[in-house]
Short mmCIF file of C-alpha atoms and ligand atoms in Angstrom, two decimals:
data_model
loop_
_atom_site.label_atom_id
_atom_site.label_comp_id
_atom_site.label_asym_id
_atom_site.label_seq_id
_atom_site.Cartn_x
_atom_site.Cartn_y
_atom_site.Cartn_z
CA UNK A 1302 -43.01 -0.67 4.85
CA UNK A 1303 -46.10 1.51 4.64
CA UNK A 1304 -47.79 1.63 1.21
CA UNK A 1305 -45.83 -1.47 0.19
CA UNK A 1306 -46.69 -4.17 2.72
CA UNK A 1307 -50.39 -3.65 2.04
CA UNK A 1308 -49.83 -4.77 -1.53
CA UNK A 1309 -47.94 -7.90 -0.51
CA UNK A 1310 -50.40 -9.23 2.08
CA UNK A 1311 -50.53 -13.07 1.80
CA UNK A 1312 -54.10 -13.36 3.15
CA UNK A 1313 -55.40 -10.86 0.60
CA UNK A 1314 -53.44 -12.64 -2.12
CA UNK A 1315 -55.15 -15.92 -1.17
CA UNK A 1316 -58.55 -14.25 -1.41
CA UNK A 1317 -57.84 -12.81 -4.84
CA UNK A 1318 -56.50 -16.17 -5.98
CA UNK A 1319 -59.64 -17.92 -4.76
CA UNK A 1320 -61.80 -15.41 -6.68
CA UNK A 1321 -59.76 -15.94 -9.85
CA UNK A 1322 -60.04 -19.72 -9.48
CA UNK A 1323 -63.79 -19.58 -8.85
CA UNK A 1324 -64.37 -17.32 -11.86
CA UNK A 1325 -62.28 -19.34 -14.35
CA UNK A 1326 -64.31 -21.77 -16.47
CA UNK A 1327 -62.04 -22.06 -19.52
CA UNK A 1328 -58.44 -21.29 -20.60
CA UNK A 1329 -57.38 -17.68 -21.03
CA UNK A 1330 -54.04 -16.20 -22.10
CA UNK A 1331 -53.26 -12.86 -20.49
CA UNK A 1332 -50.23 -10.78 -21.49
CA UNK A 1333 -48.54 -8.55 -18.94
CA UNK A 1334 -47.02 -5.83 -21.08
CA UNK A 1335 -44.40 -4.54 -18.66
CA UNK A 1336 -41.12 -6.23 -17.73
CA UNK A 1337 -41.51 -4.94 -14.17
CA UNK A 1338 -44.72 -6.93 -13.91
CA UNK A 1339 -42.98 -9.98 -15.41
CA UNK A 1340 -40.34 -9.84 -12.68
CA UNK A 1341 -43.02 -9.48 -9.99
CA UNK A 1342 -44.89 -12.50 -11.41
CA UNK A 1343 -41.83 -14.73 -11.59
CA UNK A 1344 -40.29 -13.52 -8.29
CA UNK A 1345 -43.54 -14.18 -6.41
CA UNK A 1346 -44.43 -17.36 -8.29
CA UNK A 1347 -47.80 -15.92 -9.32
CA UNK A 1348 -47.87 -17.87 -12.57
CA UNK A 1349 -47.36 -21.10 -10.59
CA UNK A 1350 -50.34 -20.63 -8.27
CA UNK A 1351 -52.93 -19.53 -10.83
CA UNK A 1352 -55.57 -22.04 -11.92
CA UNK A 1353 -54.39 -24.29 -14.75
CA UNK A 1354 -56.40 -22.50 -17.42
CA UNK A 1355 -54.77 -19.11 -16.89
CA UNK A 1356 -51.54 -18.61 -18.83
CA UNK A 1357 -49.48 -15.46 -18.40
CA UNK A 1358 -47.63 -14.40 -21.54
CA UNK A 1359 -44.70 -12.06 -21.07
CA UNK A 1360 -44.90 -9.03 -23.34
CA UNK A 1361 -42.47 -6.57 -24.96
CA UNK A 1362 -42.46 -4.02 -22.13
CA UNK A 1363 -38.76 -4.07 -21.28
CA UNK A 1364 -37.39 -0.91 -22.90
CA UNK A 1365 -33.77 -2.04 -22.80
CA UNK A 1366 -34.73 -5.36 -24.42
CA UNK A 1367 -36.54 -3.79 -27.36
CA UNK A 1368 -33.78 -1.27 -28.13
CA UNK A 1369 -32.48 -2.41 -31.54
CA UNK A 1370 -28.92 -3.56 -31.96
CA UNK A 1371 -28.15 -0.66 -34.27
CA UNK A 1372 -29.10 1.82 -31.55
CA UNK A 1373 -26.75 0.07 -29.09
CA UNK A 1374 -24.01 0.21 -31.73
CA UNK A 1375 -24.66 3.92 -32.27
CA UNK A 1376 -24.17 4.44 -28.55
CA UNK A 1377 -20.95 2.41 -28.60
CA UNK A 1378 -19.57 4.40 -31.56
CA UNK A 1379 -20.36 7.71 -29.88
CA UNK A 1380 -19.04 6.61 -26.47
CA UNK A 1381 -15.70 5.58 -28.01
CA UNK A 1382 -15.02 9.11 -29.33
CA UNK A 1383 -12.35 10.96 -27.32
CA UNK A 1384 -14.28 14.23 -27.13
CA UNK A 1385 -17.42 12.56 -25.74
CA UNK A 1386 -18.70 12.01 -22.20
CA UNK A 1387 -21.37 9.33 -22.64
CA UNK A 1388 -24.01 9.28 -19.88
CA UNK A 1389 -26.48 6.45 -19.35
CA UNK A 1390 -28.54 4.69 -16.76
CA UNK A 1391 -26.61 1.69 -15.45
CA UNK A 1392 -28.84 -0.93 -17.06
CA UNK A 1393 -27.55 -0.14 -20.56
CA UNK A 1394 -23.88 -0.78 -19.79
CA UNK A 1395 -23.98 -4.57 -20.08
CA UNK A 1396 -26.35 -4.74 -23.03
CA UNK A 1397 -24.42 -6.41 -25.85
CA UNK A 1398 -24.01 -4.58 -29.12
CA UNK A 1399 -22.89 -6.43 -32.23
CA UNK A 1400 -19.26 -6.64 -30.97
CA UNK A 1401 -19.02 -5.30 -27.40
CA UNK A 1402 -20.87 -3.37 -24.69
CA UNK A 1403 -20.46 0.00 -22.99
CA UNK A 1404 -18.41 -1.55 -20.18
CA UNK A 1405 -15.87 -2.67 -22.77
CA UNK A 1406 -15.77 0.81 -24.29
CA UNK A 1407 -15.19 2.22 -20.80
CA UNK A 1408 -12.44 -0.33 -20.14
CA UNK A 1409 -10.76 0.80 -23.38
CA UNK A 1410 -10.68 4.40 -22.14
CA UNK A 1411 -14.09 5.73 -23.19
CA UNK A 1412 -15.58 8.29 -20.79
CA UNK A 1413 -18.79 6.40 -19.96
CA UNK A 1414 -20.63 7.60 -16.86
CA UNK A 1415 -23.66 6.19 -15.03
CA UNK A 1416 -26.16 8.88 -14.05
CA UNK A 1417 -29.37 8.61 -12.05
CA UNK A 1418 -31.28 11.29 -13.95
CA UNK A 1419 -30.98 12.81 -17.42
CA UNK A 1420 -30.79 16.16 -15.63
CA UNK A 1421 -27.47 14.98 -14.13
CA UNK A 1422 -26.18 14.62 -17.69
CA UNK A 1423 -27.26 18.19 -18.43
CA UNK A 1424 -25.20 19.32 -15.44
CA UNK A 1425 -22.23 17.29 -16.71
CA UNK A 1426 -22.53 19.26 -19.96
CA UNK A 1427 -22.57 22.55 -18.02
CA UNK A 1428 -19.48 21.49 -16.07
CA UNK A 1429 -17.57 20.36 -19.18
CA UNK A 1430 -18.11 23.00 -21.88
CA UNK A 1431 -15.17 21.73 -23.95
CA UNK A 1432 -16.60 18.17 -24.22
CA UNK A 1433 -19.59 16.71 -26.07
CA UNK A 1434 -22.01 15.20 -23.52
CA UNK A 1435 -24.47 12.60 -24.81
CA UNK A 1436 -27.30 11.00 -22.81
CA UNK A 1437 -28.70 7.61 -23.90
CA UNK A 1438 -32.46 8.25 -23.74
CA UNK A 1439 -34.04 4.79 -23.67
CA UNK A 1440 -37.48 3.88 -22.45
CA UNK A 1441 -41.24 3.81 -22.75
CA UNK A 1442 -43.56 6.71 -21.95
CA UNK A 1443 -42.53 6.44 -18.28
CA UNK A 1444 -39.01 7.82 -18.59
CA UNK A 1445 -39.75 10.12 -21.51
CA UNK A 1446 -40.95 13.20 -19.57
CA UNK A 1447 -37.65 13.52 -17.66
CA UNK A 1448 -35.71 13.05 -20.89
CA UNK A 1449 -37.84 15.68 -22.62
CA UNK A 1450 -37.23 18.04 -19.70
CA UNK A 1451 -33.47 17.43 -19.94
CA UNK A 1452 -33.38 18.44 -23.61
CA UNK A 1453 -35.58 21.45 -22.89
CA UNK A 1454 -33.35 22.56 -20.01
CA UNK A 1455 -30.20 22.12 -22.09
CA UNK A 1456 -31.68 24.44 -24.69
CA UNK A 1457 -32.85 26.95 -22.09
CA UNK A 1458 -29.35 26.97 -20.58
CA UNK A 1459 -27.68 27.35 -23.97
CA UNK A 1460 -25.76 24.07 -23.63
CA UNK A 1461 -24.92 23.35 -27.26
CA UNK A 1462 -22.52 20.57 -26.17
CA UNK A 1463 -25.43 18.40 -24.93
CA UNK A 1464 -27.30 15.91 -27.10
CA UNK A 1465 -29.47 12.84 -26.66
CA UNK A 1466 -29.44 9.45 -28.37
CA UNK A 1467 -33.19 8.89 -28.41
CA UNK A 1468 -34.67 5.39 -28.39
CA UNK A 1469 -38.14 5.91 -27.01
CA UNK A 1470 -40.94 3.43 -27.69
CA UNK A 1471 -44.68 3.55 -27.12
CA UNK A 1472 -46.94 0.87 -25.65
CA UNK A 1473 -50.24 1.23 -27.60
CA UNK A 1474 -48.68 0.62 -31.06
CA UNK A 1475 -46.96 -2.48 -29.62
CA UNK A 1476 -50.32 -3.82 -28.41
CA UNK A 1477 -51.77 -3.05 -31.84
CA UNK A 1478 -48.92 -4.98 -33.52
CA UNK A 1479 -49.33 -7.96 -31.17
CA UNK A 1480 -53.09 -8.11 -31.70
CA UNK A 1481 -52.71 -7.80 -35.48
CA UNK A 1482 -50.25 -10.69 -35.70
CA UNK A 1483 -51.70 -13.94 -37.12
CA UNK A 1484 -49.82 -15.77 -34.34
CA UNK A 1485 -51.51 -13.80 -31.58
CA UNK A 1486 -53.07 -15.87 -28.78
CA UNK A 1487 -53.62 -13.06 -26.28
CA UNK A 1488 -57.13 -12.81 -24.81
CA UNK A 1489 -56.50 -9.91 -22.43
CA UNK A 1490 -53.82 -7.45 -21.29
CA UNK A 1491 -52.40 -6.12 -18.08
CA UNK A 1492 -51.26 -2.59 -18.99
CA UNK A 1493 -48.45 -0.87 -17.09
CA UNK A 1494 -49.51 1.51 -14.34
CA UNK A 1495 -46.47 3.80 -14.57
CA UNK A 1496 -46.90 4.33 -18.32
CA UNK A 1497 -50.56 5.22 -17.78
CA UNK A 1498 -49.67 7.54 -14.90
CA UNK A 1499 -48.00 9.69 -17.56
CA UNK A 1500 -50.25 9.07 -20.58
CA UNK A 1501 -53.62 8.20 -19.00
CA UNK A 1502 -55.99 5.40 -19.85
CA UNK A 1503 -57.75 7.02 -22.84
CA UNK A 1504 -55.19 5.70 -25.35
CA UNK A 1505 -56.28 2.11 -24.66
CA UNK A 1506 -60.02 2.54 -25.27
CA UNK A 1507 -59.81 2.19 -29.10
CA UNK A 1508 -57.53 -0.86 -28.78
CA UNK A 1509 -59.94 -2.67 -26.44
CA UNK A 1510 -62.87 -1.87 -28.72
CA UNK A 1511 -61.12 -2.67 -32.03
CA UNK A 1512 -59.67 -6.01 -30.93
CA UNK A 1513 -62.30 -7.05 -28.40
CA UNK A 1514 -59.74 -7.48 -25.61
CA UNK A 1515 -60.02 -6.39 -21.99
CA UNK A 1516 -57.15 -4.16 -20.91
CA UNK A 1517 -56.67 -3.77 -17.17
CA UNK A 1518 -54.22 -1.12 -16.01
CA UNK A 1519 -52.41 -2.27 -12.92
CA UNK A 1520 -49.23 -1.98 -10.87
CA UNK A 1521 -46.27 -4.11 -9.90
CA UNK A 1522 -46.79 -5.49 -6.41
CA UNK A 1523 -48.22 -9.02 -6.09
CA UNK A 1524 -51.70 -7.82 -5.15
CA UNK A 1525 -51.70 -5.33 -8.04
CA UNK A 1526 -50.93 -8.14 -10.47
CA UNK A 1527 -53.49 -10.52 -8.94
CA UNK A 1528 -56.18 -7.84 -8.94
CA UNK A 1529 -55.39 -7.10 -12.60
CA UNK A 1530 -55.71 -10.79 -13.47
CA UNK A 1531 -58.94 -11.08 -11.47
CA UNK A 1532 -60.54 -8.16 -13.30
CA UNK A 1533 -59.31 -9.46 -16.65
CA UNK A 1534 -60.74 -12.94 -16.03
CA UNK A 1535 -64.09 -11.51 -14.88
CA UNK A 1536 -64.32 -9.50 -18.11
CA UNK A 1537 -63.33 -12.45 -20.29
CA UNK A 1538 -65.80 -14.79 -18.61
CA UNK A 1539 -68.55 -12.18 -19.02
CA UNK A 1540 -67.66 -11.50 -22.67
CA UNK A 1541 -66.70 -7.89 -21.95
CA UNK A 1542 -63.73 -6.02 -23.48
CA UNK A 1543 -63.19 -2.79 -21.59
CA UNK A 1544 -60.39 -0.67 -20.20
CA UNK A 1545 -60.32 -0.87 -16.41
CA UNK A 1546 -58.11 1.05 -14.04
CA UNK A 1547 -56.89 -1.13 -11.18
CA UNK A 1548 -54.11 1.36 -10.35
CA UNK A 1549 -56.31 4.27 -9.36
CA UNK A 1550 -53.86 5.36 -6.69
CA UNK A 1551 -51.65 6.73 -9.48
CA UNK A 1552 -53.49 6.68 -12.83
CA UNK A 1553 -56.04 9.25 -14.01
CA UNK A 1554 -57.92 9.03 -17.30
CA UNK A 1555 -55.94 11.87 -18.88
CA UNK A 1556 -52.61 11.01 -17.22
CA UNK A 1557 -50.28 13.83 -16.25
CA UNK A 1558 -51.18 16.83 -18.47
CA UNK A 1559 -48.00 18.75 -17.60
CA UNK A 1560 -45.78 15.82 -18.56
CA UNK A 1561 -47.79 15.19 -21.72
CA UNK A 1562 -47.46 18.85 -22.76
CA UNK A 1563 -43.67 18.64 -22.38
CA UNK A 1564 -43.60 15.41 -24.38
CA UNK A 1565 -45.67 16.91 -27.19
CA UNK A 1566 -43.34 19.87 -27.39
CA UNK A 1567 -40.00 18.06 -27.35
CA UNK A 1568 -40.84 14.82 -29.15
CA UNK A 1569 -42.62 13.85 -32.33
CA UNK A 1570 -44.14 10.42 -33.04
CA UNK A 1571 -42.17 8.35 -35.55
CA UNK A 1572 -41.80 4.83 -36.87
CA UNK A 1573 -39.45 2.79 -34.68
CA UNK A 1574 -37.59 -0.49 -35.06
CA UNK A 1575 -37.99 -2.93 -32.14
CA UNK A 1576 -35.29 -5.46 -31.42
CA UNK A 1577 -36.21 -8.87 -32.77
CA UNK A 1578 -39.62 -7.62 -33.92
CA UNK A 1579 -38.86 -5.10 -36.65
CA UNK A 1580 -40.40 -1.77 -37.51
CA UNK A 1581 -43.74 -0.81 -35.94
CA UNK A 1582 -45.41 2.28 -37.46
CA UNK A 1583 -45.74 5.32 -35.18
CA UNK A 1584 -44.33 3.36 -32.25
CA UNK A 1585 -41.61 5.72 -31.05
CA UNK A 1586 -40.56 9.25 -30.36
CA UNK A 1587 -37.83 11.31 -31.98
CA UNK A 1588 -36.90 14.88 -31.15
CA UNK A 1589 -39.22 17.40 -32.78
CA UNK A 1590 -38.01 19.95 -35.32
CA UNK A 1591 -37.74 22.53 -32.56
CA UNK A 1592 -35.19 20.37 -30.68
CA UNK A 1593 -33.57 18.56 -33.63
CA UNK A 1594 -30.18 20.19 -32.91
CA UNK A 1595 -29.96 18.00 -29.80
CA UNK A 1596 -30.28 14.73 -31.72
CA UNK A 1597 -27.05 12.75 -31.18
CA UNK A 1598 -27.76 10.45 -34.14
CA UNK A 1599 -27.67 13.48 -36.45
CA UNK A 1600 -24.84 15.25 -34.65
CA UNK A 1601 -22.56 12.24 -35.07
CA UNK A 1602 -23.90 11.34 -38.55
CA UNK A 1603 -25.05 7.83 -37.60
CA UNK A 1604 -28.46 7.81 -39.32
CA UNK A 1605 -27.35 5.18 -41.82
CA UNK A 1606 -25.85 2.71 -39.33
CA UNK A 1607 -27.76 -0.57 -39.71
CA UNK A 1608 -26.80 -3.83 -37.99
CA UNK A 1609 -28.33 -7.30 -38.51
CA UNK A 1610 -29.85 -8.89 -35.43
CA UNK A 1611 -28.14 -11.90 -33.82
CA UNK A 1612 -29.31 -15.20 -35.31
CA UNK A 1613 -28.69 -16.98 -31.99
CA UNK A 1614 -30.77 -14.74 -29.72
CA UNK A 1615 -34.52 -15.41 -29.87
CA UNK A 1616 -35.43 -12.22 -28.03
CA UNK A 1617 -38.01 -11.30 -30.68
CA UNK A 1618 -40.02 -14.44 -29.95
CA UNK A 1619 -39.63 -13.98 -26.19
CA UNK A 1620 -40.73 -10.35 -26.43
CA UNK A 1621 -43.85 -11.28 -28.40
CA UNK A 1622 -44.72 -14.08 -25.97
CA UNK A 1623 -44.25 -16.76 -28.63
CA UNK A 1624 -41.77 -18.74 -26.52
CA UNK A 1625 -40.85 -18.74 -22.85
CA UNK A 1626 -37.22 -17.71 -22.18
CA UNK A 1627 -36.23 -21.21 -21.09
CA UNK A 1628 -37.27 -22.50 -24.52
CA UNK A 1629 -34.41 -20.54 -26.13
CA UNK A 1630 -31.62 -23.07 -26.86
CA UNK A 1631 -29.00 -20.62 -25.54
CA UNK A 1632 -30.82 -19.98 -22.25
CA UNK A 1633 -28.60 -20.77 -19.27
CA UNK A 1634 -25.87 -22.25 -21.48
CA UNK A 1635 -24.36 -19.91 -24.07
CA UNK A 1636 -26.48 -17.07 -22.65
CA UNK A 1637 -26.29 -16.22 -18.95
CA UNK A 1638 -26.17 -12.88 -17.10
CA UNK A 1639 -22.36 -13.13 -17.22
CA UNK A 1640 -22.28 -14.00 -20.92
CA UNK A 1641 -25.43 -12.40 -22.33
CA UNK A 1642 -26.28 -12.85 -25.98
CA UNK A 1643 -29.26 -10.51 -25.77
CA UNK A 1644 -30.60 -7.65 -23.69
CA UNK A 1645 -33.43 -9.68 -22.05
CA UNK A 1646 -30.73 -11.60 -20.12
CA UNK A 1647 -29.18 -8.49 -18.55
CA UNK A 1648 -31.95 -5.94 -18.22
CA UNK A 1649 -33.54 -5.64 -14.77
CA UNK A 1650 -36.88 -5.94 -16.60
CA UNK A 1651 -35.85 -8.69 -19.02
CA UNK A 1652 -37.88 -11.91 -19.03
CA UNK A 1653 -34.78 -14.06 -19.60
CA UNK A 1654 -33.08 -12.44 -16.59
CA UNK A 1655 -36.18 -13.13 -14.46
CA UNK A 1656 -36.28 -16.79 -15.49
CA UNK A 1657 -32.56 -17.16 -14.80
CA UNK A 1658 -32.57 -15.27 -11.51
CA UNK A 1659 -35.55 -17.16 -10.09
CA UNK A 1660 -34.35 -20.54 -11.33
CA UNK A 1661 -36.97 -21.26 -13.98
CA UNK A 1662 -34.39 -23.30 -15.78
CA UNK A 1663 -36.38 -26.17 -17.25
CA UNK A 1664 -36.73 -25.89 -21.00
CA UNK A 1665 -40.34 -25.04 -21.69
CA UNK A 1666 -42.02 -26.32 -24.84
CA UNK A 1667 -42.60 -23.82 -27.61
CA UNK A 1668 -46.02 -22.27 -27.27
CA UNK A 1669 -48.62 -23.80 -29.55
CA UNK A 1670 -50.35 -21.43 -31.94
CA UNK A 1671 -53.22 -23.74 -32.64
S1 LIG B 831 -31.88 -16.53 -23.38
FE1 LIG B 831 -30.36 -15.09 -24.19
S2 LIG B 831 -30.14 -15.66 -26.33
FE2 LIG B 831 -32.07 -16.57 -25.61
S3 LIG B 831 -33.65 -15.04 -26.07
FE3 LIG B 831 -32.96 -14.65 -23.96
S4 LIG B 831 -31.36 -13.07 -24.20
FE4 LIG B 831 -31.66 -13.99 -26.23
#
């Protein structure tokens, strides 16, 4: 397929691999932030062909995985209400809340619908003026512009029966939190190309400078990932810590100004709780004052709902790269895609799902912090 095959070329992959191997003189730990990159790495066995010194650490960039349990439970409470049509992307339906998931609510009679765009949910609201229509707005900066546009359009169309359960998270504060942790072992980052297509590369400059880490923006195909690793290793070996754009076919320094303008209008930066990690300051978006009437959490009075995280699921450690998924005692036994204990086992970007799907079943030792 044109524009895809070029980025999966085995001969080019071998060349990049040879350059990485030749450049590596000592161990380096590189974190790929995005769950899409994690799946590409595991699916293509990239981590298994790198030179011994290069370790890839899987980061917190799976938006479904970092959605806190209380937010899932808010969605479940809302979806169970008889007057509600609850719209979501399909990947949220099997994510376990504290007692059940959205599939169970649907099986019990809840009107839960899978949509392919938040704008579809706006149309559902227009078609059902006597029902409350709620869209589950989950994601990083990538999905946020469409969600912002949906809320804006609902207001423009006078659809007072539409609201959004907002659980948006931001990548740079997560990198800041990882780098500030005393347990941090990360030497360099692969940043997510789609996030930077929206937000640009400028946000990462202060992080690279403050923490002395190279940050290479790259994509999701095998050659994208290998090129990102190659550039990261070259910087590390040379003692440089810069932001590099290895995804120039989509990313510009200032991102997408139109999308950013819509985001700034509809959303406001807020503190956000991350599943298994806890609260990270200024790491999320909520609806701005101008659009606060469309906030489902407020409309259904669920601001105070708090739920303790599962003691069995070690998603927090997986999401921070402190353990590999197969080191979780429940991996592949109590927790499988059919019987998930945590979101990373069911999300299409979850590290536990990648390890299970591509048969990385051997228990890995806990990562040393020494
Ligand atoms: S294997 Fe299951 S229980 Fe363990 S961290 Fe992953 S999602 Fe959680």
